[in-house]
Coordinates of C-alpha atoms (C1' of nucleotides) in Angstrom, one line a residue:
Chain A
M718 CA 0.0 -0.1 -0.4
R719 CA 1.4 4.0 -0.8
V720 CA 2.3 5.6 2.1
D721 CA -0.3 8.9 1.9
A722 CA -3.0 5.1 1.2
R723 CA -1.7 4.0 4.2
K724 CA -2.0 7.4 6.2
N725 CA -5.2 8.0 4.5
Y726 CA -6.5 4.3 5.6
D727 CA -5.6 5.0 9.2
R728 CA -6.3 8.7 9.9
L729 CA -10.5 6.9 9.2
L730 CA -9.5 4.2 11.0
A731 CA -8.8 6.9 13.9
V732 CA -12.0 8.8 13.5
A733 CA -14.6 6.4 12.2
G734 CA -13.7 5.1 16.1
E735 CA -14.7 8.4 18.0
V736 CA -17.9 9.0 15.9
F737 CA -19.1 5.8 16.2
A738 CA -17.9 5.9 20.4
D739 CA -19.6 9.0 20.4
E740 CA -22.9 8.3 17.2
G741 CA -23.1 4.9 17.6
A742 CA -22.8 2.5 14.0
D743 CA -25.8 4.6 12.4
A744 CA -23.2 7.6 11.7
S745 CA -22.8 9.2 9.1
L746 CA -19.9 8.1 6.4
R747 CA -19.6 11.4 5.0
D748 CA -19.1 13.0 9.0
I749 CA -16.1 10.4 9.1
A750 CA -14.7 11.0 5.9
R751 CA -14.6 15.1 6.9
K752 CA -13.6 14.4 9.9
A753 CA -10.7 12.6 8.4
G754 CA -9.6 15.5 5.7
V755 CA -10.5 12.9 3.0
G756 CA -12.6 13.2 0.0
L757 CA -15.6 10.5 0.6
G758 CA -14.4 8.6 -2.8
T759 CA -11.3 7.7 -0.5
L760 CA -13.3 6.0 1.9
Y761 CA -15.2 4.1 0.1
R762 CA -12.4 2.6 -1.7
H763 CA -10.6 1.8 1.2
F764 CA -13.9 0.2 3.4
P765 CA -16.5 -0.2 0.8
T766 CA -19.3 -0.7 3.2
R767 CA -20.2 0.6 6.7
E768 CA -19.8 -2.9 8.2
A769 CA -16.2 -3.2 6.0
L770 CA -15.7 -0.6 8.4
L771 CA -16.4 -1.3 11.9
E772 CA -15.5 -4.8 11.1
T773 CA -11.6 -3.5 10.7
L774 CA -12.6 -1.9 14.2
L775 CA -13.4 -4.1 15.6
R776 CA -12.2 -7.5 15.4
A777 CA -9.9 -7.3 17.6
S778 CA -12.1 -7.6 20.3
F779 CA -14.0 -9.8 18.6
E780 CA -11.1 -12.4 18.3
A781 CA -10.7 -11.4 22.5
L782 CA -13.5 -12.7 23.1
A783 CA -13.6 -16.0 21.2
E784 CA -9.9 -16.1 22.8
R785 CA -11.4 -15.1 26.1
A786 CA -13.8 -17.7 25.9
K787 CA -11.8 -20.5 25.3
V788 CA -10.0 -19.4 28.5
L789 CA -12.9 -20.1 30.2
E790 CA -13.6 -24.2 29.1
S791 CA -11.0 -24.8 30.9
S792 CA -11.8 -23.3 34.2
D793 CA -13.5 -25.1 36.9
S794 CA -17.6 -23.8 36.6
A795 CA -19.0 -24.9 34.2
D796 CA -22.5 -22.4 34.3
E797 CA -20.1 -19.6 35.8
A798 CA -18.2 -20.3 32.7
L799 CA -20.9 -19.3 30.4
V800 CA -23.6 -16.7 32.2
A801 CA -19.1 -14.4 32.1
W802 CA -19.6 -14.7 29.0
M803 CA -22.3 -14.1 28.0
Q804 CA -22.0 -11.4 30.5
E805 CA -18.4 -10.2 28.3
T806 CA -20.2 -10.7 25.4
T807 CA -23.9 -8.1 26.0
E808 CA -21.2 -5.4 27.7
F809 CA -19.5 -5.3 24.8
T810 CA -22.3 -5.7 22.0
Y811 CA -24.1 -3.3 24.0
R812 CA -21.5 -0.4 24.3
Q813 CA -21.2 -0.4 20.7
R814 CA -24.2 1.2 20.1
G815 CA -26.0 0.5 17.1
I816 CA -23.9 -3.0 16.3
I817 CA -26.5 -5.8 17.5
A818 CA -28.6 -5.5 14.6
L819 CA -25.8 -5.0 12.0
M820 CA -24.2 -8.3 13.6
M821 CA -28.2 -10.2 13.8
G822 CA -28.5 -9.3 9.8
A823 CA -25.0 -10.4 9.2
I824 CA -24.6 -13.6 10.6
E825 CA -27.1 -15.0 8.0
D826 CA -25.7 -12.8 5.1
T827 CA -22.3 -14.2 4.3
N828 CA -21.5 -11.3 1.9
S829 CA -21.7 -9.4 5.4
A830 CA -18.5 -8.1 6.6
L831 CA -19.6 -8.9 9.2
H832 CA -20.6 -12.0 8.8
D833 CA -17.0 -13.8 10.1
S834 CA -17.3 -12.5 13.5
C835 CA -20.7 -13.3 13.9
V836 CA -20.1 -16.9 13.7
M837 CA -16.6 -16.7 15.6
L838 CA -18.5 -15.4 18.3
R839 CA -21.4 -17.7 18.0
A840 CA -19.2 -20.5 17.7
A841 CA -17.7 -19.9 21.1
G842 CA -21.1 -19.2 22.9
T843 CA -21.5 -22.5 21.9
A844 CA -19.1 -24.7 22.9
L845 CA -19.0 -22.9 26.5
L846 CA -23.2 -23.4 26.6
T847 CA -22.4 -27.2 25.2
R848 CA -19.6 -28.0 27.8
A849 CA -22.1 -26.8 30.6
Q850 CA -25.0 -28.7 29.5
A851 CA -22.1 -31.7 29.8
E852 CA -21.9 -30.9 33.0
G853 CA -25.6 -30.7 33.6
K854 CA -24.7 -27.1 34.1
A855 CA -27.3 -25.6 31.6
R856 CA -30.5 -27.0 30.0
D857 CA -30.2 -29.4 27.3
D858 CA -33.2 -27.7 25.1
L859 CA -30.8 -24.2 23.9
S860 CA -28.5 -23.9 20.8
G861 CA -26.3 -22.2 20.2
A862 CA -28.1 -19.4 18.0
E863 CA -30.8 -19.2 21.3
L864 CA -28.0 -18.0 23.1
F865 CA -27.0 -16.3 20.2
D866 CA -30.7 -14.6 20.3
L867 CA -30.3 -14.6 23.9
I868 CA -27.7 -12.6 24.2
A869 CA -28.6 -10.0 21.1
A870 CA -32.4 -9.8 22.8
L871 CA -30.1 -8.1 26.0
A872 CA -27.7 -6.0 24.4
W873 CA -30.5 -5.1 22.6
L874 CA -32.5 -4.2 25.7
R875 CA -29.4 -2.7 27.5
E876 CA -29.4 0.2 23.9
Q877 CA -32.8 1.5 25.5
P878 CA -31.9 4.7 27.4
S879 CA -35.3 3.1 29.3
H880 CA -34.9 -0.1 29.9
A881 CA -30.8 1.1 31.5
A882 CA -31.6 0.6 35.4
R883 CA -33.2 -2.8 35.1
A884 CA -30.3 -4.0 32.5
D885 CA -28.7 -6.3 35.4
H886 CA -32.0 -7.8 36.6
L887 CA -33.1 -8.9 33.3
F888 CA -29.5 -10.0 32.6
T889 CA -29.5 -12.1 36.1
L890 CA -33.4 -14.0 34.7
I891 CA -32.0 -14.7 31.4
A892 CA -28.1 -16.3 32.9
D893 CA -30.6 -18.4 36.0
A894 CA -33.6 -20.2 33.3
I895 CA -31.0 -21.2 31.1
L896 CA -28.2 -22.5 33.9
T897 CA -30.5 -26.5 36.0
D898 CA -32.0 -25.4 38.7
S899 CA -28.9 -28.3 40.4
S900 CA -26.7 -26.2 39.7
G901 CA -27.7 -23.5 42.8
A902 CA -27.3 -20.5 40.5
H903 CA -30.2 -18.6 41.8
S904 CA -27.9 -17.8 45.0
G905 CA -26.5 -15.5 42.3
A906 CA -22.5 -15.7 42.6
G907 CA -22.0 -17.0 38.7
S908 CA -24.9 -14.7 37.2
E909 CA -23.8 -10.8 39.3
P910 CA -23.6 -9.0 35.8
G911 CA -22.3 -5.6 38.6
T912 CA -20.6 -8.1 40.8
T913 CA -18.7 -10.6 38.4
A914 CA -15.9 -9.9 35.8
P915 CA -14.3 -6.4 37.4
T916 CA -11.0 -7.3 35.2
E917 CA -11.2 -6.1 31.7
T918 CA -11.3 -8.6 29.5
V919 CA -11.8 -7.6 26.1
P920 CA -10.2 -4.8 24.7
P921 CA -11.6 -1.0 23.8
P922 CA -11.9 -0.8 19.5
A923 CA -8.5 -0.1 17.7
G924 CA -8.2 3.1 17.3
Chain B
M960 CA -63.5 19.6 9.4
R961 CA -63.3 20.4 5.6
V962 CA -65.1 17.4 3.3
D963 CA -61.9 17.8 1.4
A964 CA -59.7 17.7 4.3
R965 CA -61.4 15.3 5.8
K966 CA -61.5 12.9 2.6
N967 CA -57.6 13.4 2.3
Y968 CA -57.0 12.4 6.0
D969 CA -58.5 9.5 5.6
R970 CA -57.5 8.7 3.1
L971 CA -53.7 8.8 4.0
L972 CA -54.5 6.8 6.8
A973 CA -56.2 4.3 4.1
V974 CA -52.4 4.3 2.1
A975 CA -49.9 4.5 5.2
G976 CA -51.5 1.5 7.2
E977 CA -50.8 0.0 4.2
V978 CA -46.9 1.0 3.3
F979 CA -46.0 0.5 6.8
A980 CA -47.5 -2.8 6.8
D981 CA -45.3 -3.5 3.1
E982 CA -41.8 -1.8 4.1
G983 CA -42.0 -1.2 8.1
A984 CA -42.8 1.8 10.4
D985 CA -40.1 3.5 8.2
A986 CA -41.3 3.6 5.4
S987 CA -40.4 6.7 3.7
L988 CA -43.6 9.6 4.7
R989 CA -42.9 11.4 0.9
D990 CA -43.9 7.9 -0.6
I991 CA -47.3 7.8 0.9
A992 CA -47.7 10.9 -0.1
R993 CA -47.4 10.4 -3.0
K994 CA -49.6 7.1 -2.9
A995 CA -52.2 8.5 -1.0
G996 CA -52.6 11.4 -4.3
V997 CA -52.1 14.5 -1.7
G998 CA -48.5 16.9 -1.4
L999 CA -46.0 16.0 1.3
G1000 CA -47.4 19.3 3.5
T1001 CA -51.0 17.6 3.4
L1002 CA -49.4 15.2 5.7
Y1003 CA -47.0 16.8 8.1
R1004 CA -50.3 19.5 8.0
H1005 CA -53.1 15.9 9.7
F1006 CA -49.9 14.7 11.0
P1007 CA -46.5 16.2 12.5
T1008 CA -45.5 13.1 13.4
R1009 CA -44.0 9.7 12.4
E1010 CA -45.3 8.8 15.9
A1011 CA -49.0 10.8 15.7
L1012 CA -49.3 9.1 12.4
L1013 CA -48.2 5.7 13.3
E1014 CA -50.1 6.2 17.2
T1015 CA -53.4 7.0 14.6
L1016 CA -53.3 3.9 13.3
L1017 CA -51.8 1.5 16.2
R1018 CA -54.5 3.1 18.9
A1019 CA -57.6 0.8 18.1
S1020 CA -54.9 -2.1 18.7
F1021 CA -53.0 -0.9 21.4
E1022 CA -56.9 -0.5 23.6
A1023 CA -58.1 -3.9 22.4
L1024 CA -54.9 -5.1 24.2
A1025 CA -55.3 -3.5 27.1
E1026 CA -58.9 -4.3 26.8
R1027 CA -58.0 -8.2 26.4
A1028 CA -56.2 -7.7 29.1
K1029 CA -58.5 -6.8 31.8
V1030 CA -61.3 -9.6 30.6
L1031 CA -57.8 -11.8 31.4
E1032 CA -57.8 -10.7 34.4
S1033 CA -60.7 -12.4 35.5
S1034 CA -60.0 -15.4 33.7
D1035 CA -59.6 -18.2 36.1
S1036 CA -55.7 -19.8 35.6
A1037 CA -54.0 -15.9 36.5
D1038 CA -50.4 -17.3 34.9
E1039 CA -52.0 -18.8 32.4
A1040 CA -53.8 -15.1 31.5
L1041 CA -50.3 -13.4 32.1
V1042 CA -48.4 -15.3 29.8
A1043 CA -51.5 -15.1 27.6
W1044 CA -51.1 -11.7 26.3
M1045 CA -47.3 -11.6 26.9
Q1046 CA -48.2 -14.3 23.5
E1047 CA -50.7 -12.3 21.8
T1048 CA -49.1 -8.8 23.2
T1049 CA -45.9 -10.0 21.9
E1050 CA -47.4 -11.5 18.9
F1051 CA -49.1 -8.2 17.3
T1052 CA -46.2 -5.5 18.4
Y1053 CA -43.9 -7.6 16.0
R1054 CA -45.7 -7.2 13.4
Q1055 CA -45.7 -3.6 13.4
R1056 CA -42.2 -4.6 12.2
G1057 CA -40.0 -1.6 14.0
I1058 CA -42.7 0.2 16.0
I1059 CA -41.3 -1.7 18.9
A1060 CA -37.9 0.6 18.8
L1061 CA -39.8 3.6 19.0
M1062 CA -42.1 2.4 22.2
M1063 CA -39.5 1.9 23.7
G1064 CA -38.1 5.3 23.3
A1065 CA -41.8 6.6 24.0
I1066 CA -43.2 5.3 26.4
E1067 CA -40.0 7.9 28.8
D1068 CA -41.3 10.6 25.9
T1069 CA -44.2 12.6 27.0
N1070 CA -44.0 14.6 23.9
S1071 CA -44.1 11.6 21.3
A1072 CA -47.3 10.8 20.2
L1073 CA -47.7 7.2 21.3
H1074 CA -46.2 7.7 25.1
D1075 CA -49.9 7.1 26.7
S1076 CA -50.5 4.2 24.1
C1077 CA -47.2 3.0 26.1
V1078 CA -48.1 3.8 29.2
M1079 CA -51.6 1.5 28.9
L1080 CA -50.1 -1.3 27.6
R1081 CA -47.2 -0.9 30.0
A1082 CA -50.0 -1.2 33.0
A1083 CA -52.3 -3.9 31.4
G1084 CA -49.7 -5.7 31.8
T1085 CA -48.4 -4.7 35.0
A1086 CA -52.2 -5.7 36.5
L1087 CA -51.9 -8.7 35.3
L1088 CA -48.3 -9.9 36.5
T1089 CA -49.2 -8.3 39.3
R1090 CA -52.3 -10.6 39.8
A1091 CA -50.0 -13.5 39.0
Q1092 CA -47.5 -12.2 41.8
A1093 CA -50.5 -12.2 44.2
E1094 CA -51.1 -15.7 44.3
G1095 CA -47.4 -16.9 44.5
K1096 CA -47.7 -18.3 40.2
A1097 CA -44.5 -15.9 39.1
R1098 CA -41.7 -14.4 41.0
D1099 CA -41.8 -11.7 43.5
D1100 CA -38.6 -9.6 41.9
L1101 CA -39.7 -8.5 38.6
S1102 CA -41.4 -5.2 37.8
G1103 CA -44.2 -4.0 35.2
A1104 CA -41.8 -2.1 33.9
E1105 CA -39.3 -5.4 33.7
L1106 CA -42.5 -7.5 31.8
F1107 CA -42.2 -4.5 29.3
D1108 CA -38.9 -4.7 28.6
L1109 CA -38.8 -8.5 28.4
I1110 CA -41.6 -7.8 25.6
A1111 CA -39.8 -5.5 24.0
A1112 CA -36.7 -7.5 23.7
L1113 CA -39.2 -10.3 22.1
A1114 CA -41.0 -8.7 19.7
W1115 CA -37.4 -6.7 19.0
L1116 CA -35.9 -10.7 18.4
R1117 CA -38.7 -11.2 16.4
E1118 CA -38.1 -9.3 14.1
Q1119 CA -35.0 -10.9 13.3
P1120 CA -34.9 -12.8 10.2
S1121 CA -32.2 -15.2 11.5
H1122 CA -34.6 -15.2 15.0
A1123 CA -37.3 -16.8 13.1
A1124 CA -37.1 -20.3 13.6
R1125 CA -36.5 -20.7 17.3
A1126 CA -39.1 -17.5 18.8
D1127 CA -41.1 -20.5 19.8
H1128 CA -39.1 -21.8 21.9
L1129 CA -37.1 -18.9 23.4
F1130 CA -40.8 -17.3 23.7
T1131 CA -41.3 -20.6 26.4
L1132 CA -38.1 -20.0 28.3
I1133 CA -39.0 -16.2 29.4
A1134 CA -42.5 -17.1 29.9
D1135 CA -41.1 -20.3 32.1
A1136 CA -39.1 -17.5 33.3
I1137 CA -41.4 -15.4 35.0
L1138 CA -43.1 -18.0 36.6
T1139 CA -42.4 -19.6 39.0
D1140 CA -42.0 -23.4 40.1
S1141 CA -45.1 -24.0 41.3
S1142 CA -47.2 -22.9 39.0
G1143 CA -45.7 -26.0 36.8
A1144 CA -45.7 -23.8 33.7
H1145 CA -42.4 -26.6 32.9
S1146 CA -45.7 -28.5 31.4
G1147 CA -45.8 -26.0 29.2
A1148 CA -49.8 -25.4 28.1
G1149 CA -49.7 -22.1 29.6
S1150 CA -46.3 -21.0 27.3
E1151 CA -46.8 -22.7 24.0
P1152 CA -47.2 -19.5 22.2
G1153 CA -47.8 -22.0 18.5
T1154 CA -50.2 -23.8 21.2
T1155 CA -52.2 -21.1 22.6
A1156 CA -54.9 -18.5 22.1
P1157 CA -55.7 -19.8 18.1
T1158 CA -58.5 -17.4 18.5
E1159 CA -58.3 -13.4 17.1
T1160 CA -58.5 -11.0 19.8
V1161 CA -56.2 -7.8 18.7
P1162 CA -58.0 -6.0 16.0
P1163 CA -56.4 -5.3 12.3
P1164 CA -55.2 -1.9 12.3
A1165 CA -57.4 0.3 11.6
G1166 CA -57.6 0.6 7.4
Chain C
dG931 C1' -71.8 35.6 -5.8
dA932 C1' -68.1 37.8 -3.2
dA933 C1' -65.8 37.2 0.9
dT934 C1' -62.9 34.6 4.3
dA935 C1' -60.4 31.4 6.1
dA936 C1' -59.2 26.7 5.2
dT937 C1' -56.4 23.3 2.7
dC938 C1' -53.8 22.2 -0.4
dG939 C1' -49.1 20.6 -2.5
dG940 C1' -44.8 20.6 -3.6
dA941 C1' -40.4 24.4 -4.2
dG942 C1' -36.7 24.3 -1.2
dC943 C1' -33.3 23.7 2.4
dA944 C1' -30.4 19.8 4.6
dC945 C1' -29.0 15.8 5.0
dT946 C1' -28.2 11.2 3.9
dG947 C1' -25.6 6.0 1.2
dC948 C1' -23.1 5.7 -3.0
dT949 C1' -20.7 6.3 -7.6
dC950 C1' -17.7 8.0 -11.1
dC951 C1' -13.3 9.4 -13.0
dA952 C1' -10.3 13.9 -14.2
dT953 C1' -6.6 15.7 -11.6
dT954 C1' -2.9 15.0 -7.9
dT955 C1' 0.3 12.4 -5.6
dT956 C1' 4.3 8.2 -5.5
dG957 C1' 7.2 4.8 -6.8
dT958 C1' 9.4 3.0 -10.7
dC959 C1' 12.9 3.1 -13.9
dA960 C1' 15.9 4.3 -17.7
Chain D
dT437 C1' 17.3 13.2 -12.5
dG438 C1' 14.2 13.2 -15.3
dA439 C1' 9.9 10.8 -17.9
dC440 C1' 6.0 7.9 -17.3
dA441 C1' 2.6 4.3 -15.8
dA442 C1' -0.6 3.3 -12.2
dA443 C1' -2.0 4.5 -7.9
dA444 C1' -4.3 7.1 -5.0
dT445 C1' -7.7 11.2 -4.7
dG446 C1' -11.5 14.2 -3.6
dG447 C1' -15.2 15.7 -4.9
dA448 C1' -19.8 16.4 -7.7
dG449 C1' -23.7 14.1 -8.5
dC450 C1' -27.7 11.3 -7.9
dA451 C1' -31.1 9.5 -5.8
dG452 C1' -33.2 9.4 -1.5
dT453 C1' -34.8 11.4 3.3
dG454 C1' -37.3 14.5 7.1
dC455 C1' -39.1 17.8 7.4
dT456 C1' -40.6 23.3 6.9
dC457 C1' -42.5 27.1 4.7
dC458 C1' -46.2 30.0 1.4
dG459 C1' -48.5 31.1 -2.2
dA460 C1' -52.4 29.4 -4.4
dT461 C1' -56.3 26.2 -4.4
dT462 C1' -60.8 25.2 -2.1
dA463 C1' -65.1 25.1 0.3
dT464 C1' -68.1 27.4 2.9
dT465 C1' -70.5 31.5 4.5
dC466 C1' -73.3 35.1 4.2

DNA sequence: GAATAATCGGAGCACTGCTCCATTTTGTCA
DNA sequence: TGACAAAATGGAGCAGTGCTCCGATTATTC
């Protein structure tokens, strides 16, 4: 890549990261180009779709979430691992305002730039779910796709301002619904989003 | 109202009903005006916001859902009544594609034309929930607002094409999570959206 | 039939996503 | 160093959006 192209590419990513953070995933691309001091054509040359831009920005985070699932797979408690990963994934996803709707569309659209990331994320969750099910800690009649749906629904809910105050409670309710009664989850230690996972496990998006 | 104004008003409502049904709640207002054979200014004169137009179209249905809750309140089974109403409300809401997002914004925006309808709907659900709780059929740590959130989340999920096949199953999962174990809901009779409420209880939107 | 008030409808503004291509810049090779 | 081809640029242009504004038109009243 030519050095001037590289410079513009980097500038676009940096600015896009800020603008998306400020205004959500439906921010104006023209605005991003303008703030990057670059023509609109240049933006489209580097990132042919909005999703391509978002994918480049968020790929590292998606991969970190998948990696995190791998680590959690070797933890002691299969149910706590599952809930912790659900919590982290929900948290990350809802913070990228507007992205969960794109992801739900991308997961069955093989042409979408976000497709692979979504499939990877779903697979990572499925592995944790399957392990919990094998240990009798999670209900058997739940698929990885359904787990993904539940996380998406929770993330969408958190994007709604009117819901904010109740977010943790509903997360716990749904987490408990996934776990089997015998896993003793109702006491809450493994399913309180506010109290678990105080450490930063997913890096912020690049830029 | 002048007769020409009345004629345009009615035409707009009729056309808007069709267009919103075809394209969802974010359909082009200019397109609606054009198809109604009316100027854009005329549309905005009658319906100053998109939400005002939707509210006029859907008010009767919202009121029917509230009325339905009242009827269900005097049914034998408090838990079955709650789940049936959840099912009908979710069904109605998701069929009006795109409206659930507007409703979530409207419920705490007193200026929105949809505000009153949303508050009314939430209150109707709260009454059913409270009754079920009083009878020990629903978990106590759930508020009417949270019930509304769960219905919204389910309706949003159903709007996602990738989710369609799993809609009924997740509805059942969440319905069961709301009911207490003692209510015997896990056997399913009261929480199978596909099998309950075969009768049409909510009229289609006007127009 | 004339006066008046209500209503109409589309031009116009600022914005969006996206395409296209004349112009400019860069890297290479003699 | 200078010439040249390839790569990259950036913004004009198109079709669409929500929404406002106001001169022209129409219905109603006297």
